[in-house]
XYZ file of C-alpha atoms in Angstrom:
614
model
C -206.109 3.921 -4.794
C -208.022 2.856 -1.747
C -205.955 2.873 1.677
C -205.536 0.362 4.109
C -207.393 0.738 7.174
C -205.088 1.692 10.653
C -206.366 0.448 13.544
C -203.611 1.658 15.025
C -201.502 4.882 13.973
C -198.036 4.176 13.471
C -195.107 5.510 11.118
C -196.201 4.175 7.999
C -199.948 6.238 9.172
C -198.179 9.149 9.497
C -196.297 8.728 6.132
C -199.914 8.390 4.470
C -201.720 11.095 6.418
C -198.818 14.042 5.223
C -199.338 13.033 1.665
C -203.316 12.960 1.821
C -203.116 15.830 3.760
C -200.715 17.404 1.550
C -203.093 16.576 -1.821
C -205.598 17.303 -0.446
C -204.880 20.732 0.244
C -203.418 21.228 -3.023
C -207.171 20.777 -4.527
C -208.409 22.755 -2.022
C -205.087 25.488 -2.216
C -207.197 28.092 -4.368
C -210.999 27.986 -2.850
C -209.416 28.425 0.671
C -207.098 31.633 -0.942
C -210.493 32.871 -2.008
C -211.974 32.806 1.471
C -209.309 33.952 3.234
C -210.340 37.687 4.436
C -210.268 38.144 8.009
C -207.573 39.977 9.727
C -205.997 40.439 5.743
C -207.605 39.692 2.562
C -204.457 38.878 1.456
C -205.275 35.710 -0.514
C -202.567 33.079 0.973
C -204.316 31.247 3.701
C -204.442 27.694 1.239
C -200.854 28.544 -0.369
C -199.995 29.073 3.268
C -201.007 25.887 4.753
C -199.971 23.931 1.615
C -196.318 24.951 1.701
C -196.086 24.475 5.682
C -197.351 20.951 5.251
C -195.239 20.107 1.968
C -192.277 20.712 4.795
C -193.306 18.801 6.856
C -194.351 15.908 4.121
C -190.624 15.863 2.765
C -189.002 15.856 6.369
C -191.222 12.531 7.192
C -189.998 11.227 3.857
C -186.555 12.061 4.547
C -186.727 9.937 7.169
C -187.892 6.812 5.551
C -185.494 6.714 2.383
C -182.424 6.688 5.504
C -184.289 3.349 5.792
C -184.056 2.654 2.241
C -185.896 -0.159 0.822
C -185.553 -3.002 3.276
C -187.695 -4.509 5.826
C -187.112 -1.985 8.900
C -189.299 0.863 9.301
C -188.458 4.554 10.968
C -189.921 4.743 14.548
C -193.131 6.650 15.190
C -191.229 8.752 17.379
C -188.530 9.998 14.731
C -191.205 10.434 12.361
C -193.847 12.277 14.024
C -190.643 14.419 15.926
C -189.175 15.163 11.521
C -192.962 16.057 10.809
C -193.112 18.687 13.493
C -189.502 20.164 12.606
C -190.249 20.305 8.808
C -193.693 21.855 9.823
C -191.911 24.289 12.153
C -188.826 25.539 9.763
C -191.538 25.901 6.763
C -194.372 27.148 8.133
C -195.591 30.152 5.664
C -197.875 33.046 7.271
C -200.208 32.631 10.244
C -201.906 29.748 9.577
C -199.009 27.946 8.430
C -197.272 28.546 11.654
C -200.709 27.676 13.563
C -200.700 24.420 11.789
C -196.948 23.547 12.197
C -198.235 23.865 16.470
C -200.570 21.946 15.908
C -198.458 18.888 14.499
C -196.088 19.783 17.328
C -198.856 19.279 20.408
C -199.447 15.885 18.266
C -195.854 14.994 17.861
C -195.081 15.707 21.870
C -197.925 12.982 22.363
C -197.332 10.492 19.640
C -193.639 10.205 20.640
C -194.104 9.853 24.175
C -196.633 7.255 24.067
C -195.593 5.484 21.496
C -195.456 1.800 22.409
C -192.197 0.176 22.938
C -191.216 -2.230 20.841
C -194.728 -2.130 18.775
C -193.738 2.022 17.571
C -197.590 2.585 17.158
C -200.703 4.267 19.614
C -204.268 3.791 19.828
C -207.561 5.393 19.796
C -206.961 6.661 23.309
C -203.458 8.144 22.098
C -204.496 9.783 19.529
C -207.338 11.500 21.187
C -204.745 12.716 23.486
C -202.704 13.529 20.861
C -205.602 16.160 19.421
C -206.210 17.834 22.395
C -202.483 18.315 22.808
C -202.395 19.856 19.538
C -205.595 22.506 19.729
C -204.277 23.518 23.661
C -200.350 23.937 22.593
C -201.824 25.827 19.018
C -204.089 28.403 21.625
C -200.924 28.900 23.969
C -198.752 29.646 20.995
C -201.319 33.090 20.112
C -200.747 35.929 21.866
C -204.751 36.927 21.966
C -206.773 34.322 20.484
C -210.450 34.855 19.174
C -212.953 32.925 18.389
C -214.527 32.043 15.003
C -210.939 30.786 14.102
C -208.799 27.584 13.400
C -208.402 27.761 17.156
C -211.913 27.278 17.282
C -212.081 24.441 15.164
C -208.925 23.096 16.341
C -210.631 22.862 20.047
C -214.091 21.157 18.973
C -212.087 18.460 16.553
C -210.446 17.574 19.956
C -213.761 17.985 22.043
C -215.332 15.847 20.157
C -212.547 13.385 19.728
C -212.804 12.654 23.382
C -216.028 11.998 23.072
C -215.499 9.104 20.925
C -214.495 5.095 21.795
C -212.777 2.849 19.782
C -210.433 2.732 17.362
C -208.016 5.625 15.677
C -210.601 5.979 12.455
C -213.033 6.606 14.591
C -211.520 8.925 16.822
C -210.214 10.861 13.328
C -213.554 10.761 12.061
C -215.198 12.075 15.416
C -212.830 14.657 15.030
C -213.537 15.962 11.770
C -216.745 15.826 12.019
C -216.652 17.930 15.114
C -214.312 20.042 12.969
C -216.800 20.321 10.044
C -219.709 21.793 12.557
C -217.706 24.583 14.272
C -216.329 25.526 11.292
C -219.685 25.873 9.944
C -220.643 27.832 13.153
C -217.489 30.726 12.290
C -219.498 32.938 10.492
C -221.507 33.649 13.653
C -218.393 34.367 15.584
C -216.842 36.235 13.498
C -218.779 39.240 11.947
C -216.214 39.906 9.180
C -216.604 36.153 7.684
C -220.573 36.721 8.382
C -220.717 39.809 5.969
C -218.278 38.005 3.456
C -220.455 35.668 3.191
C -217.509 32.335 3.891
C -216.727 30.241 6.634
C -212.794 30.817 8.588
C -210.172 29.977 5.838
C -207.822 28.721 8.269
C -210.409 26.715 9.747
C -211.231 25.390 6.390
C -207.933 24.163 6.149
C -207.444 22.052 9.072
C -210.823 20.381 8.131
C -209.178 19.730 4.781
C -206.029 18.415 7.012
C -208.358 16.028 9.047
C -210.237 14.846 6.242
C -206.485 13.617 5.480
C -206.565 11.705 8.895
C -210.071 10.170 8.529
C -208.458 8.214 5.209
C -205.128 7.560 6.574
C -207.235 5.986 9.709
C -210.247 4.141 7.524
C -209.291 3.717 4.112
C -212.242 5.811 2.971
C -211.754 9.257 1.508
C -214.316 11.945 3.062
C -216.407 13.469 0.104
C -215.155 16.939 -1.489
C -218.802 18.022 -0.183
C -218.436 17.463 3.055
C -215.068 19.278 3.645
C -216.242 22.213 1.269
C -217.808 24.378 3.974
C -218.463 22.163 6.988
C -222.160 21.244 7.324
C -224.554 23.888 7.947
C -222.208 26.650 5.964
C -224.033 29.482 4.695
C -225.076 29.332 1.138
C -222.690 31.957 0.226
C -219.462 30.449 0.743
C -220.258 28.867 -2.415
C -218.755 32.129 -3.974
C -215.300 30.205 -3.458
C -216.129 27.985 -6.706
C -215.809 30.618 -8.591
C -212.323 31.721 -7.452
C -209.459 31.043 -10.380
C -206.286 32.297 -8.845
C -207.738 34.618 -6.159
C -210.263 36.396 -4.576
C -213.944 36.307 -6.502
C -215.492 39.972 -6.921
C -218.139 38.987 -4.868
C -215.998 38.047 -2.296
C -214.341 41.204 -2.637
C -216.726 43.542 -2.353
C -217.670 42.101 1.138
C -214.077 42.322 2.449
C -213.699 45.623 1.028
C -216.992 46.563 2.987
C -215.953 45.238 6.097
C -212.764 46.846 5.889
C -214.688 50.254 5.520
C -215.755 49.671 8.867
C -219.809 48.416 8.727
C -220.473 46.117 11.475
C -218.740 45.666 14.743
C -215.115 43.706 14.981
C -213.957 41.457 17.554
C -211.244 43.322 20.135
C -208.255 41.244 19.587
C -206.848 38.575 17.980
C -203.495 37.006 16.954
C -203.084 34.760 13.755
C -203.555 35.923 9.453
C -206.458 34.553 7.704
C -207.061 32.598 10.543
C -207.043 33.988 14.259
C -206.306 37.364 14.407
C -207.620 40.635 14.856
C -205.767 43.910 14.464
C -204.814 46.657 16.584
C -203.334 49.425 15.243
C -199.648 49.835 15.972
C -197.555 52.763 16.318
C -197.203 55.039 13.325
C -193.423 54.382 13.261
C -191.471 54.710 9.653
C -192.360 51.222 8.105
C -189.027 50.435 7.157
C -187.178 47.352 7.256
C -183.741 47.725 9.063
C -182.107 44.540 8.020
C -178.974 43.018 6.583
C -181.150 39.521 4.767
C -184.282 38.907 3.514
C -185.343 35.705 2.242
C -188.372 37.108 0.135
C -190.275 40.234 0.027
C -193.619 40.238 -1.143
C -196.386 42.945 -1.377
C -200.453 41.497 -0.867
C -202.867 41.724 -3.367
C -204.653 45.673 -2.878
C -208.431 45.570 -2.057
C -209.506 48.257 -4.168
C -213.009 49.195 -3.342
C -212.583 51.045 -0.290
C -209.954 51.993 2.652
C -209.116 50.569 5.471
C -209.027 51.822 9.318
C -205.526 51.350 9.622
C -203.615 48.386 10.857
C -199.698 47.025 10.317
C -198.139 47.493 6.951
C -195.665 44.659 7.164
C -195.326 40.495 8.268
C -192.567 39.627 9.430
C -191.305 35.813 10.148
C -188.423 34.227 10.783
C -186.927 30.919 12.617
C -185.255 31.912 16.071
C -182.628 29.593 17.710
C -183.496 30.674 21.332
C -183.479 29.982 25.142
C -187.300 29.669 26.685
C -186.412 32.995 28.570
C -185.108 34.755 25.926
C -188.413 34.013 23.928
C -190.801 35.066 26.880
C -189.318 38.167 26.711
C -189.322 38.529 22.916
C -193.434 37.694 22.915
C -193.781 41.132 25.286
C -191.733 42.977 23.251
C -193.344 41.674 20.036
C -196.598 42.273 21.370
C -195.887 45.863 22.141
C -194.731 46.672 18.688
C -197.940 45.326 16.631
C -200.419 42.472 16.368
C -201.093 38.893 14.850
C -198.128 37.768 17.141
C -197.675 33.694 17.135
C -194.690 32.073 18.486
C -194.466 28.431 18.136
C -191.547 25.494 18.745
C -189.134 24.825 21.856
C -186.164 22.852 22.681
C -184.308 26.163 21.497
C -185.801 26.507 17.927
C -188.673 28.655 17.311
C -190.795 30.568 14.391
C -192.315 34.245 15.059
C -194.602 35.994 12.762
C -196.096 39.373 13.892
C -197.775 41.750 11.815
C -195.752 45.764 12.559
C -195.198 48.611 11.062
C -191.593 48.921 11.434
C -190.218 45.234 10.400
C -186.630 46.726 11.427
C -187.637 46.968 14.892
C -189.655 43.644 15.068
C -186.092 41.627 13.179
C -183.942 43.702 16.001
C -186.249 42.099 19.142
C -184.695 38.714 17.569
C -181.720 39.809 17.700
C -181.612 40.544 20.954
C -183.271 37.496 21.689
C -181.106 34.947 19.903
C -180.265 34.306 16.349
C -182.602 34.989 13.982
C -182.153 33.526 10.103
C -184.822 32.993 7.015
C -186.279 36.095 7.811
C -189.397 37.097 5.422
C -190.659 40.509 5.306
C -194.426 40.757 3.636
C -195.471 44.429 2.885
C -199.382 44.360 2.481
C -198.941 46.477 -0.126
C -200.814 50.291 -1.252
C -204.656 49.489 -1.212
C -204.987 46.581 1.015
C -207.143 45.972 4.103
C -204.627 47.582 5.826
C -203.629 50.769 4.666
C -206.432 51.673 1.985
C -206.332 53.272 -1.390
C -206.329 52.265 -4.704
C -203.979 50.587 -7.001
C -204.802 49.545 -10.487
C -204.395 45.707 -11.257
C -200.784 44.893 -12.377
C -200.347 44.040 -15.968
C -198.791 40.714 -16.599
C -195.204 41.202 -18.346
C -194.498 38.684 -21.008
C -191.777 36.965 -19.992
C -189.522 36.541 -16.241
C -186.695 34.704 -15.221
C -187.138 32.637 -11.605
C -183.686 31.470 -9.980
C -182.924 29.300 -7.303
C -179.975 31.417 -5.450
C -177.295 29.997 -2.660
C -176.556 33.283 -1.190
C -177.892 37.039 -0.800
C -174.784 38.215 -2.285
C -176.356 36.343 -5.504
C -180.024 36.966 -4.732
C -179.260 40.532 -5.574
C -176.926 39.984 -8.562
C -179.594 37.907 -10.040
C -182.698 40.604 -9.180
C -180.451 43.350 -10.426
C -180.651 41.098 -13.708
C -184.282 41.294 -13.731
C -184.703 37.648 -12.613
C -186.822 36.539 -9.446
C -185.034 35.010 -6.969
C -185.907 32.080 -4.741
C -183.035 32.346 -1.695
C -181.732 28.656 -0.734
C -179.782 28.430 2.470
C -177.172 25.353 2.990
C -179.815 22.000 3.957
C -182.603 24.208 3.179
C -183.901 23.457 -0.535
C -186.779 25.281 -1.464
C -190.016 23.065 -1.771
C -191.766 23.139 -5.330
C -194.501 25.042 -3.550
C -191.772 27.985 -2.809
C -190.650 28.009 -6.590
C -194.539 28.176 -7.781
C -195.049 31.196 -6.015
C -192.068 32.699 -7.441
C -193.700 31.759 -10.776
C -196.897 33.733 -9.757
C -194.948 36.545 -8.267
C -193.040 37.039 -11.863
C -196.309 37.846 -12.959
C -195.535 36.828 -16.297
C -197.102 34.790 -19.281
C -193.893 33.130 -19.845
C -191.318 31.797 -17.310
C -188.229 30.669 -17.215
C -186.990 28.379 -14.575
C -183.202 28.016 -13.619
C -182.977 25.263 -10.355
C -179.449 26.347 -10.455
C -178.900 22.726 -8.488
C -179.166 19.199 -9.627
C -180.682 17.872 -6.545
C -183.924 20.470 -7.529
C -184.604 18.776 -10.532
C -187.576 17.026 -9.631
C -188.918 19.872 -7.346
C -188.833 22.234 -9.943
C -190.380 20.145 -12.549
C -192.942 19.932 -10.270
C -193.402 23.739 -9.751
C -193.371 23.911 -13.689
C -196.386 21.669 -14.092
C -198.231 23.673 -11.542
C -197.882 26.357 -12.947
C -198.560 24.923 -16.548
C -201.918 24.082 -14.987
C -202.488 27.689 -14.085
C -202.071 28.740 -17.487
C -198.171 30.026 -17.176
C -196.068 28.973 -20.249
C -192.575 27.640 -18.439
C -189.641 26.221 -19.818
C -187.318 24.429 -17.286
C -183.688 24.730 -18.150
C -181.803 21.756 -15.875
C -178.927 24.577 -14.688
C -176.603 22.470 -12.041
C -175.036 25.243 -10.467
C -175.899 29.177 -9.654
C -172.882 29.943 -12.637
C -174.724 28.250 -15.294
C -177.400 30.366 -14.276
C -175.397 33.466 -14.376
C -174.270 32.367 -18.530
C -177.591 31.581 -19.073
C -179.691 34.672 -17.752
C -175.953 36.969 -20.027
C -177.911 35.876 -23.389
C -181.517 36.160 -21.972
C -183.349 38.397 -24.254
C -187.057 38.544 -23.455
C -187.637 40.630 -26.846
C -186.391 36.897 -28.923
C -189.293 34.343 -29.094
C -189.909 32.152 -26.206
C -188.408 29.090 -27.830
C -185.823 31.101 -29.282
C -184.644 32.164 -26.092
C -184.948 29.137 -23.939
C -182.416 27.375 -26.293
C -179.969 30.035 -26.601
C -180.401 29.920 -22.615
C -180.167 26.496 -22.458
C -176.648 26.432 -25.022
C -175.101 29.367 -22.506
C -175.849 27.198 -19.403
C -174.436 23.815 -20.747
C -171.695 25.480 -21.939
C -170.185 26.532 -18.690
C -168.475 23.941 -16.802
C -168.704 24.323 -12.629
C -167.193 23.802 -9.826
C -167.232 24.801 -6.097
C -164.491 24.969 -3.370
C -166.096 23.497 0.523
C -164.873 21.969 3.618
C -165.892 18.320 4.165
C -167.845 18.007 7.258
C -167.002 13.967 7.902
C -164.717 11.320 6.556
C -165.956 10.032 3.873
C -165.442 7.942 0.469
C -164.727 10.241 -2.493
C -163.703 9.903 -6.334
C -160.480 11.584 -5.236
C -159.258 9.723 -2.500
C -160.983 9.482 1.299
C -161.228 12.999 2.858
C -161.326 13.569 6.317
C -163.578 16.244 8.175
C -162.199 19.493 7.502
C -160.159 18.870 4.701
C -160.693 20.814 1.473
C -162.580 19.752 -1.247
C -162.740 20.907 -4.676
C -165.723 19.268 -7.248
C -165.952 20.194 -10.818
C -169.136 19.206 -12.251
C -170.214 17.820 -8.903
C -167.061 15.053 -8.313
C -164.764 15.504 -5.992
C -161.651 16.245 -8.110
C -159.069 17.593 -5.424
C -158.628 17.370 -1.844
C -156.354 19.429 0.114
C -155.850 22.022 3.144
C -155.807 25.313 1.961
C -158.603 26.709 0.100
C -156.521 29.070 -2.079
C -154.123 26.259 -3.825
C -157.173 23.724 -4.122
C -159.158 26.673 -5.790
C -156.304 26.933 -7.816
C -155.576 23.850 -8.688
C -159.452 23.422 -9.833
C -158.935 26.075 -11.809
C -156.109 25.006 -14.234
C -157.926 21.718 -14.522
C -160.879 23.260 -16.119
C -159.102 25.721 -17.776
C -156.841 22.837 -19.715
C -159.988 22.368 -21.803
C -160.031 25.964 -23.166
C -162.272 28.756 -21.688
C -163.263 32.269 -22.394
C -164.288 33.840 -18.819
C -163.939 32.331 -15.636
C -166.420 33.654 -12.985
C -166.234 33.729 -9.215
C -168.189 33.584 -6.624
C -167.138 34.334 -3.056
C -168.736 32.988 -0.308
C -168.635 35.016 3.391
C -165.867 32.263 4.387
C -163.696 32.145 1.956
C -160.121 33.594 3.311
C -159.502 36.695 2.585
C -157.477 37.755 -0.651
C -158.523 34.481 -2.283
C -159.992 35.725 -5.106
C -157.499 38.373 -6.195
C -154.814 35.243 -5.828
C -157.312 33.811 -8.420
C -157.609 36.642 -10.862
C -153.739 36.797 -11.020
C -153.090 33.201 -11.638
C -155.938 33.581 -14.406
C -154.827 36.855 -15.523
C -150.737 35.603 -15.853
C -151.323 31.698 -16.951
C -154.615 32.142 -18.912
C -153.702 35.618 -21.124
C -157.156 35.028 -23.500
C -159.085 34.315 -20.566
C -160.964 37.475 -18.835
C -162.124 36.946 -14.715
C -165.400 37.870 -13.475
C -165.687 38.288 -9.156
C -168.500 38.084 -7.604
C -170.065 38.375 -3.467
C -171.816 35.304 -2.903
C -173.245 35.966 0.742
C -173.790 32.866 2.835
C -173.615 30.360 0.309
C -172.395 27.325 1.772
C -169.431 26.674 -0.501
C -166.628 29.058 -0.284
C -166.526 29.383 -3.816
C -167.859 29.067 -7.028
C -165.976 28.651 -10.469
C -167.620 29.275 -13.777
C -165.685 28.323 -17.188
C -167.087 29.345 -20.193
């Protein structure tokens, strides 16, 4: 459906441009993968972008549904500011954390010139907004190079000065400018030259402005022109051939450059996108810390070694003074390469590529307070650290869980299951849950959202990965317990269907309920509660409200049990009191005599606990 032109750029713009932007680069998600080979032919530059701006997309949207459906619309200043924090706290890799800069130069613009009463800017404010965004995305690397998305980020904003009139045609000045240096990146960069493709990052943000121009105009940009940027060698056409990674062809020419033919730029700072490597220390590559959101190893390049280079990525989110982080980027930089810090106002993301994670999670530390850390290990055979690894056979079947806690991240991996970690507020995106399908590695999956709220994001990940020819069967689990019955009777030796029903019976037989404290007063179906009162909610109503966690556990606990029960599982949060649970198995164990207890450490899970009746 055609869009309406913008003269001016306002919220509802912004609104339009994250989901163009957003499809967009979900069409483009596997050609850009397939170019993606300079510092790390790791294959994630597309995925990258496309889960940073998905982020950033829901954020904007969260802020119009607290409008609902009437007349009044959010400012441009809360929604550009939600687009820049859901870009920051999901930016993926180094071009996902380039990208969520570059929204945040916009944002600092957009908000502060937005016009009073009218909530919208101009031509002239957006072409300040663009430069904002390429100078604060250059500052952010800690030794940019050319032949990058920092290249193409600074002639989409060259050239948007250059242009008079309205927004569209400052977006489509932009892009177009865009579309010739990113043309030009081969001949900056002599890895992308002998590969034969333009910069994937680059690639990327023209897909992003292409977004823009059609938000702006109306008028969608063809699929040609954002392909490869006009001009583009001939052999970037390689990328059409790319399924779900790299093509041979393309492989063979990062494989070569990694051997070392041809001369490399010195230095460089961001994945797939602005970075070049130096080699760091040859420290033991071991990760010294207590969580790990995911850990991942890259796809191996397996026709030839590489020269060295940093075995590990590391990212995480950083709640930090502007001190604290100055020091942090020296001591980051010391340690390894492809170091990027980007945010402010005491929130940040760092990525750096090390060799010993441990040390670079233990700078954060020190720095502040460090949480969603992600620790990538390039894996045996890569660009990195050479040699050869056979491709992995697919297995027939995996189980991927959404997870509340680390405690349960493990109990479900020990299980055999993948797990997706989801910290309190921060839901995975349907992006995050299709990579989990991919990295099960399976023909058939089986998908436990373990929450009701994920419903509709994991359906989402399902068809996605339907259309990538992955057989998944989505089993609506409301709570992490159902997910715990229903992966006790997996057996991946049963046939698919067969399985996914008795999975399905095991989960919606188990009746749930967690114990939390209510942050605010608030209308419940158990009375008003006040902010830090008790709650307890049994199949997702508040049923009992009260001050001490132990007797409202309890008191949960003997209502489910009144309609029978078999085994009654706990999980224990990090908060819950002490000597809570053994009060539990007691009361279970002397009122219940038929009815066996199962405990289990739930980590930082939000509630305090979890019930399970089966």
């Amino acid at each position: 459906m055609a869009q309406v032109p913008q003269t001016f750029f306002d919220a509802l713009a912004v609104r339009t441009w994250c989901g163009l932007a957003l499809g967009a680069l979900g069409r483009a998600r596997e050609e850009i993968d397939a170019i993606n080979v300079y510092p790390v032919a790791d294959g994630d530059t597309g995925t990258n972008l496309y889960l940073t701006l998905e982020s950033a997309a829901t954020a904007v949207e969260a802020v119009f549904a607290g409008y609902g459906t009437g007349a009044q619309e959010p400012s441009l200043a809360d929604t550009v500011r939600a687009m820049a924090h859901g870009a920051l706290i999901g930016a993926r890799g180094n071009s996902g954390t380039i990208l969520a800069q570059l929204l945040r130069g916009m944002a600092q613009v957009l908000a502060a010139r937005e016009a009073g009463e009218a909530s919208r800017i101009d031509g002239a404010g957006l072409r300040l907004a663009l430069r904002r965004a390429a100078d604060s995305a250059r500052e952010a690397v800690a030794h940019p190079v050319e032949g990058t998305v920092l290249t193409v980020a600074s002639a989409a904003a060259d050239a948007a000065e250059g242009a008079e009139g309205d927004c569209g045609t400052v977006a489509r000045a932009a892009y177009d400018g865009a579309r010739a240096a990113l043309a030009a990146t081969p001949g900056q960069l002599a890895v992308l030259q002998r590969a034969g493709v333009v910069d994937a990052g680059g690639r990327g943000l023209v897909t992003v402005l292409g977004a823009l121009v059609e938000a702006c105009t109306g008028e969608a940009v063809r699929e040609a022109e954002g392909a490869r940027g006009a001009g583009a060698p001939r052999e970037a056409e390689v990328v059409r051939e790319a399924a779900v990674g790299p093509s041979r062809a393309v492989s063979e020419a990062v494989c070569a450059a990694a051997s070392g033919s041809g001369s490399e730029p010195a230095s460089g700072s961001v994945s797939g996108s602005v970075t070049g490597s130096r080699s760091g220390p040859g420290s033991d590559p071991r990760a010294r810390v207590d969580r790990v959101d995911a850990v991942r190893e890259g796809e191996p390049c397996t026709e030839g070694a590489g020269d060295g280079g940093p075995a590990y990525e590391v990212i995480y989110l950083l709640e930090a003074g502007d001190g604290a982080v100055a020091r942090l980027r020296e001591r980051l930089d010391v340690l390894g390469d492809s170091l990027v810090v980007v945010g402010g106002d005491g929130l940040w993301n760092v990525h750096v590529h090390v060799d010993d994670a441990g040390a670079a999670v233990e700078a954060g530390v020190e720095a502040g307070r460090p949480y969603r850390i992600r620790i990538t290990h390039f894996g045996l055979g890569d660009v990195h650290t050479g040699g050869e690894r056979p491709p992995r056979e697919r297995v027939q079947r995996a189980v991927v869980a959404v997870v509340p806690g680390e405690g349960l991240a493990g109990l479900y991996t020990e299980a055999g299951a993948t797990a997706v970690l989801a910290r309190p507020g921060e839901p995975p995106a349907s992006g995050e849950l299709v990579q989990a399908v991919r990295r099960a590695h399976a023909r058939e999956v089986v998908l436990l959202p373990n929450d009701a709220e994920l419903r509709h994001t994991a359906a989402a990940a399902a068809e996605q990965a339907r259309t990538e020819g992955i057989r998944v069967a989505l089993i609506p689990t409301r709570s992490a317990v159902q997910g715990i019955a229903a992966l006790a009777v997996h057996e991946p030796e049963r046939r698919f269907d067969e399985d996914v029903v008795q999975m399905t019976s095991a989960a919606g037989a188990t009746r749930y309920a967690e114990v939390l404290v209510a942050e605010h007063q608030s209308w419940t179906t158990a009375g008003i509660c006040q902010a830090g009162d008790v709650l307890g909610l049994i199949d997702g109503d508040v049923a009992v409200i009260g001050a001490d966690v132990t007797a409202v556990a309890e008191t949960v606990l003997d209502r489910m049990l009144q309609a029978g029960g078999e085994l009654v599982t706990l999980v224990v949060g990090d908060e819950a009191p002490a000597g809570a649970a053994d009060r539990l198995e007691v009361r279970v164990r002397e009122s219940y005599l038929a009815v066996d207890t199962t405990v289990y450490p739930g980590g930082r899970q939000g509630a305090l606990l979890l019930i399970g009746v089966e």
